[in-house]
Coordinates of C-alpha atoms and ligand atoms in Angstrom, one line a residue:
X1 CA 117.3 95.3 121.7
X2 CA 114.0 96.3 120.2
X3 CA 112.1 94.8 117.3
X4 CA 109.6 97.3 115.9
X5 CA 106.9 96.6 113.3
X6 CA 105.5 99.5 111.3
X7 CA 102.1 98.3 110.1
X8 CA 101.6 98.5 106.3
X9 CA 98.3 100.3 106.9
X10 CA 100.0 102.9 109.0
X11 CA 102.6 104.0 106.5
X12 CA 100.6 103.5 103.3
X13 CA 97.2 104.7 102.0
X14 CA 95.3 101.4 101.9
X15 CA 92.6 102.9 99.6
X16 CA 95.0 103.6 96.8
X17 CA 97.4 100.9 95.3
X18 CA 101.1 101.6 95.8
X19 CA 100.5 104.9 97.6
X20 CA 102.4 106.1 100.7
X21 CA 100.8 107.8 103.7
X22 CA 103.6 110.3 103.6
X23 CA 102.6 112.2 106.7
X24 CA 102.4 109.0 108.8
X25 CA 105.6 107.6 107.4
X26 CA 107.4 110.9 108.3
X27 CA 105.9 110.8 111.8
X28 CA 107.0 107.2 112.3
X29 CA 110.5 107.9 111.0
X30 CA 110.8 111.1 113.1
X31 CA 110.0 109.0 116.2
X32 CA 112.7 106.4 115.3
X33 CA 115.3 109.1 114.6
X34 CA 114.6 110.9 117.9
X35 CA 114.7 107.8 119.9
X36 CA 117.9 106.2 118.7
X37 CA 120.7 106.6 121.2
X38 CA 122.5 103.4 122.2
X39 CA 119.5 101.2 121.6
X40 CA 119.8 98.4 119.0
X41 CA 116.8 98.4 116.7
X42 CA 115.4 96.2 114.0
X43 CA 112.5 97.6 111.9
X44 CA 110.1 95.4 110.0
X45 CA 107.3 96.9 107.9
X46 CA 104.2 95.4 106.4
X47 CA 102.8 95.9 102.9
X48 CA 99.6 98.0 103.2
X49 CA 98.8 99.1 99.7
X50 CA 102.0 97.6 98.4
X51 CA 102.4 93.9 97.7
X52 CA 99.1 92.6 98.9
X53 CA 97.2 93.3 95.6
X54 CA 99.9 91.7 93.5
X55 CA 99.9 88.7 95.9
X56 CA 96.1 88.2 95.6
X57 CA 96.2 88.7 91.8
X58 CA 98.5 85.8 91.6
X59 CA 96.7 83.7 94.3
X60 CA 99.8 83.7 96.6
X61 CA 99.3 83.7 100.3
X62 CA 101.2 82.4 103.4
X63 CA 100.1 78.9 102.5
X64 CA 99.3 79.0 98.7
X65 CA 102.5 79.2 96.8
X66 CA 103.5 79.7 93.2
X67 CA 106.3 78.6 90.9
X68 CA 105.8 81.6 88.6
X69 CA 109.0 83.7 89.0
X70 CA 107.4 86.7 87.2
X71 CA 104.7 86.8 89.8
X72 CA 107.2 86.6 92.6
X73 CA 109.3 89.4 91.1
X74 CA 106.1 91.6 91.0
X75 CA 105.3 91.0 94.6
X76 CA 108.9 91.2 95.8
X77 CA 109.4 94.3 93.6
X78 CA 106.4 96.1 95.2
X79 CA 107.7 95.4 98.7
X80 CA 111.2 96.5 97.7
X81 CA 109.7 99.8 96.4
X82 CA 108.0 100.4 99.8
X83 CA 111.2 99.4 101.6
X84 CA 113.2 101.9 99.6
X85 CA 110.7 104.7 100.7
X86 CA 111.1 103.7 104.4
X87 CA 114.9 103.5 104.1
X88 CA 115.1 106.9 102.4
X89 CA 112.9 108.6 105.0
X90 CA 115.2 107.1 107.8
X91 CA 118.4 108.1 106.0
X92 CA 117.1 111.6 105.6
X93 CA 116.9 111.6 109.4
X94 CA 120.4 110.3 109.9
X95 CA 119.3 106.8 110.9
X96 CA 121.9 104.3 109.5
X97 CA 119.1 102.1 108.0
X98 CA 120.0 99.2 105.7
X99 CA 117.7 96.8 103.8
X100 CA 117.3 93.1 104.4
X101 CA 115.1 91.3 102.0
X102 CA 113.6 88.1 103.3
X103 CA 113.3 86.6 99.8
X104 CA 117.1 86.5 99.6
X105 CA 117.7 85.2 103.2
X106 CA 114.7 83.2 104.5
X107 CA 112.7 80.1 103.4
X108 CA 110.0 77.8 104.6
X109 CA 110.5 74.1 105.2
X110 CA 107.9 71.7 103.8
X111 CA 105.8 71.9 107.0
X112 CA 105.7 75.7 106.6
X113 CA 108.2 76.5 109.4
X114 CA 110.0 79.8 108.8
X115 CA 113.8 79.5 108.6
X116 CA 115.3 82.9 109.1
X117 CA 119.1 83.3 109.5
X118 CA 120.2 86.1 111.8
X119 CA 124.0 86.2 111.6
X120 CA 124.0 89.1 109.2
X121 CA 121.4 91.0 111.3
X122 CA 123.5 90.5 114.5
X123 CA 126.6 91.8 112.6
X124 CA 124.6 94.8 111.3
X125 CA 123.4 95.6 114.8
X126 CA 126.9 95.3 116.3
X127 CA 128.2 97.7 113.6
X128 CA 125.5 100.3 114.5
X129 CA 123.1 99.7 111.5
X130 CA 119.4 99.6 111.7
X131 CA 118.2 96.6 109.6
X132 CA 114.9 97.2 107.9
X133 CA 113.0 94.1 106.8
X134 CA 109.6 93.7 105.2
X135 CA 106.9 91.2 104.5
X136 CA 107.9 89.4 101.3
X137 CA 107.8 86.2 99.3
X138 CA 110.1 83.4 100.3
X139 CA 110.9 80.0 98.8
X140 CA 108.8 77.3 100.3
X141 CA 109.8 73.6 100.1
X142 CA 107.2 71.8 98.0
X143 CA 105.1 74.9 97.3
X144 CA 107.3 77.2 95.2
X145 CA 107.2 80.4 97.1
X146 CA 104.7 81.8 99.6
X147 CA 104.2 85.1 101.5
X148 CA 105.9 85.8 104.8
X149 CA 104.1 88.5 106.7
X150 CA 105.8 91.3 108.7
X151 CA 104.1 89.9 111.9
X152 CA 105.6 86.5 111.4
X153 CA 109.1 88.0 110.8
X154 CA 108.7 90.1 114.1
X155 CA 107.9 87.0 116.1
X156 CA 110.8 85.0 114.7
X157 CA 113.2 87.9 115.0
X158 CA 112.2 88.5 118.6
X159 CA 112.9 84.8 119.4
X160 CA 116.1 84.5 117.5
X161 CA 117.6 87.8 118.5
X162 CA 116.3 87.6 122.1
X163 CA 114.7 91.0 121.8
X164 CA 114.1 92.8 125.1
X165 CA 111.1 94.7 123.7
X166 CA 108.7 94.2 120.8
X167 CA 106.5 97.0 119.4
X168 CA 103.7 96.8 116.9
X169 CA 102.7 100.2 115.6
X170 CA 99.2 99.7 114.2
X171 CA 96.3 101.7 112.9
X172 CA 94.5 101.2 116.3
X173 CA 95.7 102.5 119.6
X174 CA 95.9 99.0 121.1
X175 CA 93.7 95.9 121.4
X176 CA 90.2 97.2 121.9
X177 CA 87.5 95.7 124.1
X178 CA 83.8 95.5 123.2
X179 CA 83.3 99.2 124.1
X180 CA 86.3 100.2 121.9
X181 CA 88.4 101.0 125.0
X182 CA 92.1 100.0 124.9
X183 CA 92.8 96.9 127.0
X184 CA 95.8 97.7 129.2
X185 CA 97.3 94.2 129.6
X186 CA 96.8 90.7 128.2
X187 CA 98.3 87.8 130.2
X188 CA 96.5 84.9 128.5
X189 CA 94.4 84.5 125.3
X190 CA 91.3 83.6 127.5
X191 CA 91.4 87.2 128.8
X192 CA 90.4 88.5 125.4
X193 CA 88.9 85.5 123.6
X194 CA 85.4 86.9 123.9
X195 CA 86.3 90.2 122.2
X196 CA 88.8 88.8 119.6
X197 CA 86.8 85.7 118.8
X198 CA 87.7 82.2 120.1
X199 CA 87.9 80.5 116.8
X200 CA 90.3 82.7 114.9
X201 CA 93.0 80.1 114.5
X202 CA 92.8 80.3 110.7
X203 CA 93.8 83.9 110.6
X204 CA 97.5 83.7 109.7
X205 CA 97.8 86.9 107.8
X206 CA 97.7 89.4 110.6
X207 CA 94.3 89.8 112.3
X208 CA 94.4 91.0 115.8
X209 CA 93.7 87.6 117.3
X210 CA 96.6 86.1 115.4
X211 CA 98.9 88.9 116.5
X212 CA 97.9 88.5 120.2
X213 CA 98.4 84.7 120.1
X214 CA 101.8 85.0 118.4
X215 CA 103.0 87.7 120.9
X216 CA 101.8 85.8 123.9
X217 CA 104.0 82.9 122.8
X218 CA 107.1 85.1 123.1
X219 CA 109.5 85.4 126.0
X220 CA 109.7 89.3 125.9
X221 CA 106.8 91.7 126.6
X222 CA 105.2 93.2 123.5
X223 CA 103.2 96.3 123.0
X224 CA 100.5 97.1 120.4
X225 CA 99.9 100.8 120.0
X226 CA 98.9 103.5 117.4
X227 CA 101.3 106.0 115.7
X228 CA 100.7 108.4 118.5
X229 CA 102.2 105.9 121.0
X230 CA 105.4 105.2 119.0
X231 CA 107.6 107.9 120.5
X232 CA 106.7 106.8 124.1
X233 CA 107.2 103.1 123.2
X234 CA 110.7 103.9 121.9
X235 CA 111.3 106.0 125.1
X236 CA 110.8 102.9 127.2
X237 CA 107.1 103.3 128.1
X238 CA 104.2 100.9 127.5
X239 CA 101.6 102.7 125.4
X240 CA 98.5 100.8 124.1
X241 CA 98.2 97.2 125.1
X242 CA 101.0 95.3 126.7
X243 CA 101.1 91.5 126.0
X244 CA 102.9 89.5 128.6
Ligands
IP8_1 O1 101.6 93.5 105.4 C1 102.8 91.5 103.4 O2 103.3 91.7 104.7 P1 102.2 92.2 105.8 C2 103.8 91.0 102.5 O3 103.0 92.3 107.1 C3 103.4 90.8 101.1 O4 101.2 91.1 105.9 C4 102.0 90.9 100.6 C5 104.3 90.5 100.2

């Protein structure tokens, strides 16, 4: 079972609001379509130029919530629009992709813990579907609703679905060292603290340090790679950086 994140910056044009990077999205969905044989796959995508600007306009983040339903619908609506684009590109390639919107399924407890039920995902996978989730807004006890990032969903899904492999398709070819060379393997955060910054604990929205920390905490191995590594990852190889 594979959990794959398609980074928002990979599939959208970050310079222009609500604009796809059509070529990259096609390349990514081609790789998914070519790889799928008997493998169970869950796809999660980020927001890129969708969702983030609406969220910052309304002051909503992973910790700052809102009770303004209109603001939530705007953020959620932007993410659903992107989700629809991803789904349609997958369907065009005969991937049986179906949407799962975290707003309707997940929530946070008062301490911020993400509660993400997976019964429907397990049934979808058993029935041969490819669930496609996305970063979203979710109800948050005591705070209205806050953002859940794609990275956070990936980590939680990997845990709950006991994923065998986790892949993060990013705009960089892996975790880079001080000379911009791809680091092959990371076994502990100390291995990379000097390049990623030792005091990055506040970065909860998806900086590389936060990604590495979250992935190190998981049972399964994870890979961070660029779009050019996606096909080989789905083929069972370890492109980019492997996080043990
Ligand atoms: O791009 C963002 O998800 P991410 C979700 O994975 C939003 O951080 C802004 C609604």
